[in-house]
């Protein structure tokens, strides 16, 4: 039976429940809210956490890898920065590609491809014979890492609305664990002369190799994606599996998108006004405009253009600042030039390997993300997404300015700790806001495009931290302050607050 034939047979019973024949009409969100938060969601969190740990290993490794290769291969500051920059070039290309794959073939299939390419390029990087090969293979790894953010899209579509924000923030704890883990690996390799940077890359690739085997076995499709593709029976089976794991009674409903249900209820109301009956005409798809044939247009139509453009600016600034401050932490102590602006021309060709003290500083600044995430999780349900991000970035801008002070290593570490903590919390709130603001039809693409534009910032951030800062501390720090201020303005101008907002499915939501 065709969908149009089925949809014409709905009615509303005495209790006001929308029915399709003998079946209650429900959306995926309603079934997920009914199933509650339980074992299934914990498994989704564990999977998303593993993906985040893998990405943290491979991305945060760059700050240490580039410093080691600078000494071993005699790299210039520009060559050192280019290793990191090219990873983000790969990210720039990979994020929209995997977002498109996720929206076309499903989130789980896209994530499997991400893990497969990451594992292959990560292992091969350890055997790079020269600078050109390491740049190429880390670019390929960046291409795969561009799809890692789809684990957020996947997790969001399985979470009850009330806990969505806090749970996605909790996923960041796995990123922190990955960051701490990779610093510990770097410290271990550094203190064992028999080992080198190649072992560091192999150790970092182990989690993604495990992930490649886990995804095909354990990862179901997204019900929201399946309903949108017309695979409603498959979606219902997955939802009932979720409900069973959560120790709730299974449901037998007719699944529709949020927009389909709204239209059904609207047509029912219209029919009752016309003839007092509960019958209605079938849903007839509206005529598609020419630009709606291109999926990316849904990021701009229905009043979404302003939100999309502002989000792209925010992503650009967030990625520039976040990865820039990670690299800046290494650079500040590697060059050991703070308060030495009058000591003559900068010596950009110096080679200073990271010491145990440097690694401990990296551990502290990486661990700083934990209180940042906790603070964000506590205030997010009360203040709202965009205002939490804006307020945190105000504090970040202030403490970034304090990095210009001539002070002790301990004070500098404290300033970097606060900057890293709050920018991390705000960045993760952005990972929640972006998928929430877009409909299911382009949710993965919306997140991917924001991430893609952000990676332009990732491309230039290494040059700010590893080239501009050694030349001029003031110029380097001012660039980071400007990033924070631009982010604040764009956040305040965002027209939509997504706190407590139902996830839309087909793009009917508009700016408010």
Short mmCIF file of C-alpha atoms in Angstrom, two decimals:
data_model
loop_
_atom_site.label_atom_id
_atom_site.label_comp_id
_atom_site.label_asym_id
_atom_site.label_seq_id
_atom_site.Cartn_x
_atom_site.Cartn_y
_atom_site.Cartn_z
CA UNK A 1 0.00 0.00 0.00
CA UNK A 2 1.38 3.42 -0.93
CA UNK A 3 2.14 6.05 1.67
CA UNK A 4 -0.50 8.39 0.22
CA UNK A 5 -3.21 5.69 0.49
CA UNK A 6 -2.30 5.01 4.11
CA UNK A 7 -2.17 8.63 5.17
CA UNK A 8 -5.70 9.38 4.02
CA UNK A 9 -7.18 6.90 6.51
CA UNK A 10 -6.33 8.78 9.71
CA UNK A 11 -8.66 9.96 12.43
CA UNK A 12 -8.60 11.44 15.89
CA UNK A 13 -10.25 9.40 18.65
CA UNK A 14 -12.17 10.65 21.67
CA UNK A 15 -8.95 11.04 23.64
CA UNK A 16 -7.51 13.32 20.97
CA UNK A 17 -5.02 10.67 19.77
CA UNK A 18 -4.15 10.70 16.07
CA UNK A 19 -4.76 7.24 14.56
CA UNK A 20 -3.93 5.54 11.29
CA UNK A 21 -6.43 2.71 11.13
CA UNK A 22 -5.85 0.81 14.38
CA UNK A 23 -2.36 2.23 14.89
CA UNK A 24 -1.46 5.33 16.82
CA UNK A 25 0.46 7.86 14.74
CA UNK A 26 3.74 8.85 16.40
CA UNK A 27 7.02 10.51 15.58
CA UNK A 28 10.44 9.06 16.32
CA UNK A 29 10.97 11.79 18.93
CA UNK A 30 7.79 10.77 20.76
CA UNK A 31 8.79 7.10 20.83
CA UNK A 32 12.30 7.97 22.04
CA UNK A 33 10.90 10.21 24.78
CA UNK A 34 8.56 7.38 25.80
CA UNK A 35 11.45 4.91 25.86
CA UNK A 36 13.39 7.26 28.12
CA UNK A 37 17.08 7.32 28.89
CA UNK A 38 18.50 3.88 29.62
CA UNK A 39 20.90 1.14 28.64
CA UNK A 40 20.55 1.77 24.91
CA UNK A 41 21.51 5.43 25.26
CA UNK A 42 24.49 4.44 27.41
CA UNK A 43 25.67 2.17 24.59
CA UNK A 44 25.25 5.03 22.09
CA UNK A 45 27.27 7.27 24.41
CA UNK A 46 29.99 4.62 24.70
CA UNK A 47 30.21 4.38 20.91
CA UNK A 48 30.23 8.15 20.42
CA UNK A 49 32.85 8.40 23.15
CA UNK A 50 35.10 5.92 21.36
CA UNK A 51 34.83 7.96 18.14
CA UNK A 52 35.67 11.13 20.06
CA UNK A 53 38.62 9.44 21.75
CA UNK A 54 39.95 8.34 18.37
CA UNK A 55 39.67 11.84 16.92
CA UNK A 56 41.33 13.36 19.99
CA UNK A 57 44.25 10.95 19.65
CA UNK A 58 44.87 11.85 16.04
CA UNK A 59 44.23 15.62 16.19
CA UNK A 60 45.83 16.54 19.53
CA UNK A 61 48.85 14.43 18.59
CA UNK A 62 49.78 17.13 16.09
CA UNK A 63 51.06 19.57 18.72
CA UNK A 64 53.68 17.04 19.84
CA UNK A 65 54.41 15.43 16.46
CA UNK A 66 55.26 18.70 14.71
CA UNK A 67 57.57 19.72 17.57
CA UNK A 68 59.43 16.36 17.44
CA UNK A 69 59.77 16.38 13.64
CA UNK A 70 61.03 19.95 13.71
CA UNK A 71 64.10 18.73 15.58
CA UNK A 72 64.56 15.33 13.92
CA UNK A 73 64.12 16.53 10.33
CA UNK A 74 65.31 20.13 10.77
CA UNK A 75 62.00 21.66 9.73
CA UNK A 76 61.41 25.41 9.43
CA UNK A 77 58.51 26.97 11.40
CA UNK A 78 56.47 27.15 8.19
CA UNK A 79 57.07 23.46 7.45
CA UNK A 80 56.21 22.62 11.07
CA UNK A 81 52.94 24.56 10.85
CA UNK A 82 52.14 23.04 7.45
CA UNK A 83 51.97 19.51 8.90
CA UNK A 84 49.06 20.60 11.10
CA UNK A 85 47.54 22.88 8.46
CA UNK A 86 47.34 20.09 5.89
CA UNK A 87 45.48 17.87 8.36
CA UNK A 88 42.80 20.56 8.43
CA UNK A 89 42.86 20.83 4.63
CA UNK A 90 41.89 17.16 4.68
CA UNK A 91 39.28 17.93 7.33
CA UNK A 92 37.94 20.74 5.14
CA UNK A 93 37.39 18.30 2.27
CA UNK A 94 36.25 15.35 4.36
CA UNK A 95 33.58 17.00 6.52
CA UNK A 96 31.11 17.84 3.71
CA UNK A 97 31.87 14.57 1.92
CA UNK A 98 31.02 12.42 4.93
CA UNK A 99 28.09 14.67 5.82
CA UNK A 100 26.69 14.02 2.34
CA UNK A 101 27.34 10.28 2.71
CA UNK A 102 25.61 10.28 6.11
CA UNK A 103 22.50 12.04 4.76
CA UNK A 104 22.41 9.86 1.63
CA UNK A 105 23.30 6.37 2.93
CA UNK A 106 22.96 6.63 6.70
CA UNK A 107 24.97 7.74 9.72
CA UNK A 108 26.33 4.29 10.59
CA UNK A 109 27.66 3.62 7.07
CA UNK A 110 29.41 6.99 6.98
CA UNK A 111 31.03 6.36 10.37
CA UNK A 112 32.33 2.95 9.26
CA UNK A 113 33.99 4.55 6.23
CA UNK A 114 35.48 7.23 8.50
CA UNK A 115 37.01 4.64 10.83
CA UNK A 116 38.37 2.53 7.95
CA UNK A 117 40.21 5.43 6.28
CA UNK A 118 41.43 6.73 9.66
CA UNK A 119 42.89 3.37 10.64
CA UNK A 120 44.70 2.90 7.31
CA UNK A 121 46.18 6.41 7.12
CA UNK A 122 47.07 6.47 10.83
CA UNK A 123 49.09 3.27 10.66
CA UNK A 124 50.77 4.17 7.35
CA UNK A 125 51.83 7.56 8.79
CA UNK A 126 54.13 5.73 11.19
CA UNK A 127 56.15 4.43 8.23
CA UNK A 128 56.56 7.78 6.45
CA UNK A 129 60.09 7.97 4.98
CA UNK A 130 60.19 11.77 4.61
CA UNK A 131 58.39 15.08 5.08
CA UNK A 132 56.29 14.80 1.92
CA UNK A 133 54.86 11.43 2.92
CA UNK A 134 53.98 12.50 6.46
CA UNK A 135 52.15 15.54 5.09
CA UNK A 136 50.22 13.45 2.55
CA UNK A 137 49.20 10.70 4.98
CA UNK A 138 48.21 13.11 7.76
CA UNK A 139 46.14 15.02 5.18
CA UNK A 140 44.37 11.75 4.34
CA UNK A 141 43.79 11.14 8.05
CA UNK A 142 42.37 14.67 8.35
CA UNK A 143 40.00 13.86 5.48
CA UNK A 144 38.67 10.90 7.47
CA UNK A 145 38.59 12.82 10.76
CA UNK A 146 36.31 15.34 9.04
CA UNK A 147 33.53 12.77 9.32
CA UNK A 148 34.09 12.06 13.02
CA UNK A 149 31.58 14.72 14.05
CA UNK A 150 28.79 12.59 12.56
CA UNK A 151 28.84 10.60 15.81
CA UNK A 152 27.18 13.68 17.37
CA UNK A 153 24.45 13.66 14.72
CA UNK A 154 23.97 9.95 15.30
CA UNK A 155 23.78 10.27 19.11
CA UNK A 156 21.41 13.25 19.05
CA UNK A 157 18.86 11.28 17.01
CA UNK A 158 18.62 8.62 19.76
CA UNK A 159 18.41 10.90 22.80
CA UNK A 160 15.31 12.14 24.68
CA UNK A 161 14.90 15.89 24.27
CA UNK A 162 15.30 16.70 27.97
CA UNK A 163 18.80 15.22 28.29
CA UNK A 164 20.12 15.84 24.78
CA UNK A 165 22.34 18.79 25.65
CA UNK A 166 23.88 17.33 28.78
CA UNK A 167 24.61 13.96 27.15
CA UNK A 168 26.34 15.46 24.11
CA UNK A 169 28.44 17.56 26.46
CA UNK A 170 29.33 14.41 28.38
CA UNK A 171 30.73 12.96 25.15
CA UNK A 172 33.41 15.63 25.33
CA UNK A 173 34.80 13.86 28.39
CA UNK A 174 35.96 11.13 26.01
CA UNK A 175 37.76 13.77 23.93
CA UNK A 176 39.52 14.90 27.09
CA UNK A 177 40.45 11.31 27.95
CA UNK A 178 41.82 10.92 24.43
CA UNK A 179 43.79 14.15 24.80
CA UNK A 180 45.25 13.06 28.14
CA UNK A 181 46.00 9.63 26.71
CA UNK A 182 47.92 10.98 23.75
CA UNK A 183 49.97 13.31 25.99
CA UNK A 184 50.83 10.33 28.19
CA UNK A 185 51.84 8.37 25.09
CA UNK A 186 54.04 11.27 24.02
CA UNK A 187 55.59 11.46 27.48
CA UNK A 188 56.24 7.70 27.54
CA UNK A 189 57.86 7.72 24.10
CA UNK A 190 59.89 10.82 25.02
CA UNK A 191 61.32 9.18 28.14
CA UNK A 192 62.20 5.91 26.36
CA UNK A 193 65.14 6.46 23.97
CA UNK A 194 64.51 3.14 22.22
CA UNK A 195 61.12 4.43 21.04
CA UNK A 196 60.41 7.33 18.71
CA UNK A 197 57.63 9.29 17.09
CA UNK A 198 56.74 6.32 14.83
CA UNK A 199 55.72 4.30 17.89
CA UNK A 200 53.69 7.26 19.08
CA UNK A 201 51.66 7.17 15.83
CA UNK A 202 51.14 3.40 16.04
CA UNK A 203 49.93 3.58 19.65
CA UNK A 204 47.55 6.41 18.70
CA UNK A 205 46.06 4.32 15.86
CA UNK A 206 45.06 1.36 18.07
CA UNK A 207 41.62 2.76 19.15
CA UNK A 208 40.50 3.51 15.59
CA UNK A 209 41.52 0.00 14.47
CA UNK A 210 39.22 -1.40 17.18
CA UNK A 211 36.46 0.99 16.11
CA UNK A 212 36.60 -0.30 12.54
CA UNK A 213 35.59 -3.77 13.76
CA UNK A 214 32.92 -2.52 16.21
CA UNK A 215 30.79 -0.38 13.87
CA UNK A 216 29.58 -3.04 11.37
CA UNK A 217 28.62 -5.38 14.21
CA UNK A 218 27.07 -3.13 16.82
CA UNK A 219 25.81 0.09 15.22
CA UNK A 220 22.13 0.23 14.10
CA UNK A 221 20.75 2.79 11.67
CA UNK A 222 19.21 6.07 12.82
CA UNK A 223 15.37 5.73 13.05
CA UNK A 224 14.88 9.37 12.07
CA UNK A 225 16.96 8.82 8.94
CA UNK A 226 15.12 5.57 8.14
CA UNK A 227 11.67 7.15 8.51
CA UNK A 228 12.69 9.96 6.18
CA UNK A 229 13.81 7.28 3.67
CA UNK A 230 10.46 5.50 3.97
CA UNK A 231 11.87 2.49 5.89
CA UNK A 232 9.37 2.82 8.72
CA UNK A 233 9.15 -0.86 9.69
CA UNK A 234 12.95 -1.04 10.02
CA UNK A 235 12.93 2.14 12.11
CA UNK A 236 10.23 0.72 14.40
CA UNK A 237 12.25 -2.48 14.96
CA UNK A 238 15.26 -0.45 16.04
CA UNK A 239 13.12 1.72 18.33
CA UNK A 240 11.54 -1.35 19.96
CA UNK A 241 15.00 -2.84 20.44
CA UNK A 242 15.95 0.40 22.19
CA UNK A 243 12.80 0.28 24.35
CA UNK A 244 13.41 -3.37 25.25
CA UNK A 245 16.97 -2.63 26.37
CA UNK A 246 15.56 0.22 28.46
CA UNK A 247 13.14 -2.26 30.13
CA UNK A 248 10.01 -0.61 28.73
CA UNK A 249 6.99 -2.12 26.93
CA UNK A 250 7.34 -2.24 23.10
CA UNK A 251 5.15 -0.01 20.96
CA UNK A 252 3.18 -0.63 17.78
CA UNK A 253 2.74 2.70 16.05
CA UNK A 254 2.70 4.22 12.59
CA UNK A 255 5.81 6.38 12.32
CA UNK A 256 5.76 9.75 10.58
CA UNK A 257 8.04 12.76 10.59
CA UNK A 258 7.30 15.68 12.91
CA UNK A 259 6.19 17.79 9.95
CA UNK A 260 3.89 15.04 8.60
CA UNK A 261 2.16 14.75 11.94
CA UNK A 262 1.74 18.51 12.22
CA UNK A 263 0.17 18.55 8.77
CA UNK A 264 -2.10 15.62 9.57
CA UNK A 265 -3.35 17.38 12.69
CA UNK A 266 -3.80 20.59 10.73
CA UNK A 267 -5.79 18.86 7.99
CA UNK A 268 -7.92 17.12 10.60
CA UNK A 269 -8.77 20.44 12.21
CA UNK A 270 -9.66 21.90 8.82
CA UNK A 271 -11.90 18.93 7.97
CA UNK A 272 -13.75 19.19 11.28
CA UNK A 273 -14.43 22.86 10.66
CA UNK A 274 -15.79 22.06 7.18
CA UNK A 275 -18.13 19.15 7.90
CA UNK A 276 -17.70 18.18 11.55
CA UNK A 277 -16.09 14.85 10.61
CA UNK A 278 -12.63 13.56 11.39
CA UNK A 279 -11.87 12.44 7.82
CA UNK A 280 -9.47 14.26 5.62
CA UNK A 281 -7.87 14.24 2.21
CA UNK A 282 -4.56 12.51 1.73
CA UNK A 283 -1.30 14.32 2.18
CA UNK A 284 -0.23 15.69 -1.16
CA UNK A 285 3.40 16.70 -1.45
CA UNK A 286 3.84 20.37 -2.26
CA UNK A 287 5.37 21.21 -5.59
CA UNK A 288 9.16 21.28 -5.31
CA UNK A 289 10.88 24.51 -6.24
CA UNK A 290 13.90 24.29 -8.52
CA UNK A 291 16.44 25.08 -5.81
CA UNK A 292 14.98 22.44 -3.46
CA UNK A 293 16.41 19.77 -5.76
CA UNK A 294 19.82 20.66 -4.34
CA UNK A 295 20.06 19.43 -0.76
CA UNK A 296 22.43 22.19 0.34
CA UNK A 297 19.67 24.74 -0.40
CA UNK A 298 17.86 23.59 2.74
CA UNK A 299 20.57 25.30 4.77
CA UNK A 300 19.36 28.64 3.39
CA UNK A 301 15.63 28.35 2.59
CA UNK A 302 12.71 28.71 5.03
CA UNK A 303 14.48 31.66 6.65
CA UNK A 304 17.59 29.65 7.61
CA UNK A 305 20.10 31.73 5.64
CA UNK A 306 20.96 34.08 8.51
CA UNK A 307 21.47 31.25 10.99
CA UNK A 308 23.65 29.34 8.53
CA UNK A 309 25.91 32.29 7.71
CA UNK A 310 26.35 33.24 11.36
CA UNK A 311 27.08 29.62 12.27
CA UNK A 312 29.77 29.45 9.62
CA UNK A 313 31.46 32.53 11.13
CA UNK A 314 31.19 31.01 14.61
CA UNK A 315 32.63 27.67 13.47
CA UNK A 316 35.49 29.47 11.73
CA UNK A 317 36.40 31.42 14.87
CA UNK A 318 35.93 28.51 17.30
CA UNK A 319 38.13 26.11 15.36
CA UNK A 320 40.80 28.79 14.82
CA UNK A 321 40.91 29.60 18.51
CA UNK A 322 40.56 26.08 19.94
CA UNK A 323 43.27 24.40 17.91
CA UNK A 324 45.36 27.56 17.90
CA UNK A 325 45.48 27.71 21.70
CA UNK A 326 46.52 24.03 21.83
CA UNK A 327 49.45 24.71 19.51
CA UNK A 328 50.23 28.01 21.24
CA UNK A 329 50.67 26.19 24.56
CA UNK A 330 53.50 24.15 23.06
CA UNK A 331 55.02 27.13 21.26
CA UNK A 332 55.07 29.42 24.31
CA UNK A 333 57.22 27.02 26.31
CA UNK A 334 59.16 25.56 23.38
CA UNK A 335 60.58 28.95 22.38
CA UNK A 336 60.79 30.14 25.99
CA UNK A 337 60.70 33.74 24.75
CA UNK A 338 58.02 35.25 26.96
CA UNK A 339 59.08 38.69 28.29
CA UNK A 340 62.13 38.61 26.02
CA UNK A 341 60.99 40.88 23.23
CA UNK A 342 64.03 43.09 23.66
CA UNK A 343 66.52 40.26 23.36
CA UNK A 344 67.17 40.75 19.66
CA UNK A 345 65.87 39.19 16.47
CA UNK A 346 63.72 36.06 16.91
CA UNK A 347 65.56 32.77 16.37
CA UNK A 348 62.98 30.82 14.40
CA UNK A 349 65.37 28.01 13.54
CA UNK A 350 65.96 26.90 17.15
CA UNK A 351 65.21 23.32 18.06
CA UNK A 352 64.07 22.64 21.62
CA UNK A 353 62.55 19.25 22.29
CA UNK A 354 59.62 19.06 24.68
CA UNK A 355 60.71 18.36 28.24
CA UNK A 356 58.93 16.43 30.97
CA UNK A 357 57.82 19.78 32.42
CA UNK A 358 56.34 20.73 29.02
CA UNK A 359 54.39 17.48 28.88
CA UNK A 360 53.05 18.08 32.40
CA UNK A 361 51.88 21.53 31.29
CA UNK A 362 50.15 19.92 28.31
CA UNK A 363 48.46 17.48 30.70
CA UNK A 364 47.16 20.30 32.88
CA UNK A 365 45.82 22.35 29.97
CA UNK A 366 44.23 19.26 28.41
CA UNK A 367 42.62 18.27 31.72
CA UNK A 368 41.29 21.84 31.92
CA UNK A 369 38.57 20.85 29.49
CA UNK A 370 36.94 18.74 32.23
CA UNK A 371 35.79 21.63 34.46
CA UNK A 372 34.87 23.57 31.31
CA UNK A 373 32.52 20.79 30.21
CA UNK A 374 31.06 20.41 33.72
CA UNK A 375 30.37 24.15 34.02
CA UNK A 376 28.75 24.20 30.57
CA UNK A 377 26.61 21.13 31.32
CA UNK A 378 25.33 22.68 34.57
CA UNK A 379 24.25 26.01 33.11
CA UNK A 380 23.18 24.90 29.61
CA UNK A 381 19.63 23.75 30.57
CA UNK A 382 18.88 27.07 32.26
CA UNK A 383 20.48 29.76 30.13
CA UNK A 384 20.29 28.30 26.64
CA UNK A 385 22.85 27.33 24.05
CA UNK A 386 23.89 30.61 22.47
CA UNK A 387 24.05 32.63 25.69
CA UNK A 388 26.20 30.01 27.40
CA UNK A 389 28.62 30.10 24.47
CA UNK A 390 28.69 33.90 24.39
CA UNK A 391 29.28 34.32 28.14
CA UNK A 392 32.08 31.75 28.16
CA UNK A 393 33.80 33.43 25.22
CA UNK A 394 33.75 36.79 27.05
CA UNK A 395 35.84 35.21 29.82
CA UNK A 396 38.08 33.55 27.22
CA UNK A 397 38.78 36.92 25.58
CA UNK A 398 39.78 38.45 28.94
CA UNK A 399 42.19 35.67 29.90
CA UNK A 400 43.68 35.55 26.41
CA UNK A 401 44.62 39.20 26.90
CA UNK A 402 46.30 38.31 30.19
CA UNK A 403 48.75 36.10 28.26
CA UNK A 404 50.48 39.36 27.27
CA UNK A 405 51.54 39.97 30.87
CA UNK A 406 55.16 39.42 31.84
CA UNK A 407 54.63 36.79 34.50
CA UNK A 408 55.64 33.34 35.73
CA UNK A 409 55.26 29.97 34.01
CA UNK A 410 52.68 28.98 36.65
CA UNK A 411 50.54 32.05 35.94
CA UNK A 412 50.76 31.47 32.18
CA UNK A 413 49.68 27.85 32.72
CA UNK A 414 46.72 29.09 34.80
CA UNK A 415 45.65 31.56 32.08
CA UNK A 416 45.92 28.86 29.42
CA UNK A 417 44.01 26.48 31.70
CA UNK A 418 41.04 28.88 31.93
CA UNK A 419 41.07 29.67 28.20
CA UNK A 420 41.20 25.99 27.27
CA UNK A 421 38.48 25.07 29.78
CA UNK A 422 35.90 27.60 28.65
CA UNK A 423 36.56 27.50 24.91
CA UNK A 424 36.19 23.72 25.10
CA UNK A 425 32.85 23.98 26.90
CA UNK A 426 31.59 26.58 24.44
CA UNK A 427 32.85 24.56 21.46
CA UNK A 428 30.91 21.52 22.61
CA UNK A 429 27.78 23.61 23.09
CA UNK A 430 28.20 24.55 19.42
CA UNK A 431 28.29 20.83 18.56
CA UNK A 432 24.90 20.57 20.29
CA UNK A 433 23.39 23.72 18.82
CA UNK A 434 24.27 23.07 15.17
CA UNK A 435 22.50 19.68 14.71
CA UNK A 436 19.54 20.92 16.79
CA UNK A 437 18.92 23.92 14.56
CA UNK A 438 18.77 21.96 11.27
CA UNK A 439 16.11 19.43 10.12
CA UNK A 440 16.82 15.70 9.76
CA UNK A 441 16.93 16.09 5.97
CA UNK A 442 20.16 18.10 6.22
CA UNK A 443 21.18 17.70 9.88
CA UNK A 444 24.37 15.80 9.06
CA UNK A 445 25.16 18.15 6.17
CA UNK A 446 24.50 21.23 8.33
CA UNK A 447 26.95 20.00 10.96
CA UNK A 448 29.42 18.96 8.27
CA UNK A 449 29.30 22.32 6.48
CA UNK A 450 29.81 24.21 9.72
CA UNK A 451 32.72 21.94 10.54
CA UNK A 452 34.07 22.38 7.01
CA UNK A 453 34.10 26.17 7.19
CA UNK A 454 35.64 25.87 10.63
CA UNK A 455 38.52 23.86 9.25
CA UNK A 456 39.63 26.92 7.29
CA UNK A 457 40.42 28.25 10.75
CA UNK A 458 42.24 25.02 11.49
CA UNK A 459 44.36 25.56 8.38
CA UNK A 460 45.50 29.07 9.42
CA UNK A 461 45.70 28.49 13.21
CA UNK A 462 49.09 26.69 13.06
CA UNK A 463 50.63 29.68 11.30
CA UNK A 464 49.25 32.04 13.97
CA UNK A 465 50.66 29.91 16.80
CA UNK A 466 53.87 28.55 15.26
CA UNK A 467 54.93 31.36 12.88
CA UNK A 468 53.32 34.69 13.88
CA UNK A 469 53.70 34.27 17.66
CA UNK A 470 57.46 33.52 17.57
CA UNK A 471 57.91 36.65 15.43
CA UNK A 472 55.72 38.87 17.63
CA UNK A 473 54.04 37.78 20.85
CA UNK A 474 51.75 40.81 20.81
CA UNK A 475 50.56 40.23 17.23
CA UNK A 476 49.99 36.53 17.94
CA UNK A 477 47.93 37.10 21.11
CA UNK A 478 45.92 39.96 19.57
CA UNK A 479 44.86 37.63 16.75
CA UNK A 480 43.43 35.21 19.34
CA UNK A 481 41.60 38.03 21.14
CA UNK A 482 40.02 39.13 17.85
CA UNK A 483 38.81 35.55 17.21
CA UNK A 484 37.07 35.50 20.61
CA UNK A 485 35.43 38.91 20.10
CA UNK A 486 34.10 38.09 16.61
CA UNK A 487 32.66 34.84 18.01
CA UNK A 488 30.81 36.73 20.77
CA UNK A 489 29.18 39.15 18.31
CA UNK A 490 28.06 36.35 15.96
CA UNK A 491 26.61 34.32 18.84
CA UNK A 492 24.56 37.24 20.11
CA UNK A 493 23.14 37.78 16.60
CA UNK A 494 21.95 34.16 16.19
CA UNK A 495 18.15 34.32 15.70
CA UNK A 496 17.28 30.84 17.07
CA UNK A 497 17.68 29.40 20.57
CA UNK A 498 17.38 25.60 20.47
CA UNK A 499 17.00 24.89 24.21
CA UNK A 500 13.95 22.60 24.60
CA UNK A 501 13.28 22.68 20.85
CA UNK A 502 11.87 19.63 19.01
CA UNK A 503 14.14 18.30 16.26
CA UNK A 504 12.52 19.07 12.90
CA UNK A 505 12.60 16.57 10.03
CA UNK A 506 11.94 18.10 6.63
CA UNK A 507 13.01 21.72 6.84
CA UNK A 508 9.80 23.49 7.73
CA UNK A 509 11.30 25.19 10.80
CA UNK A 510 12.03 28.86 10.38
CA UNK A 511 14.01 31.47 12.25
CA UNK A 512 12.14 33.06 15.08
#
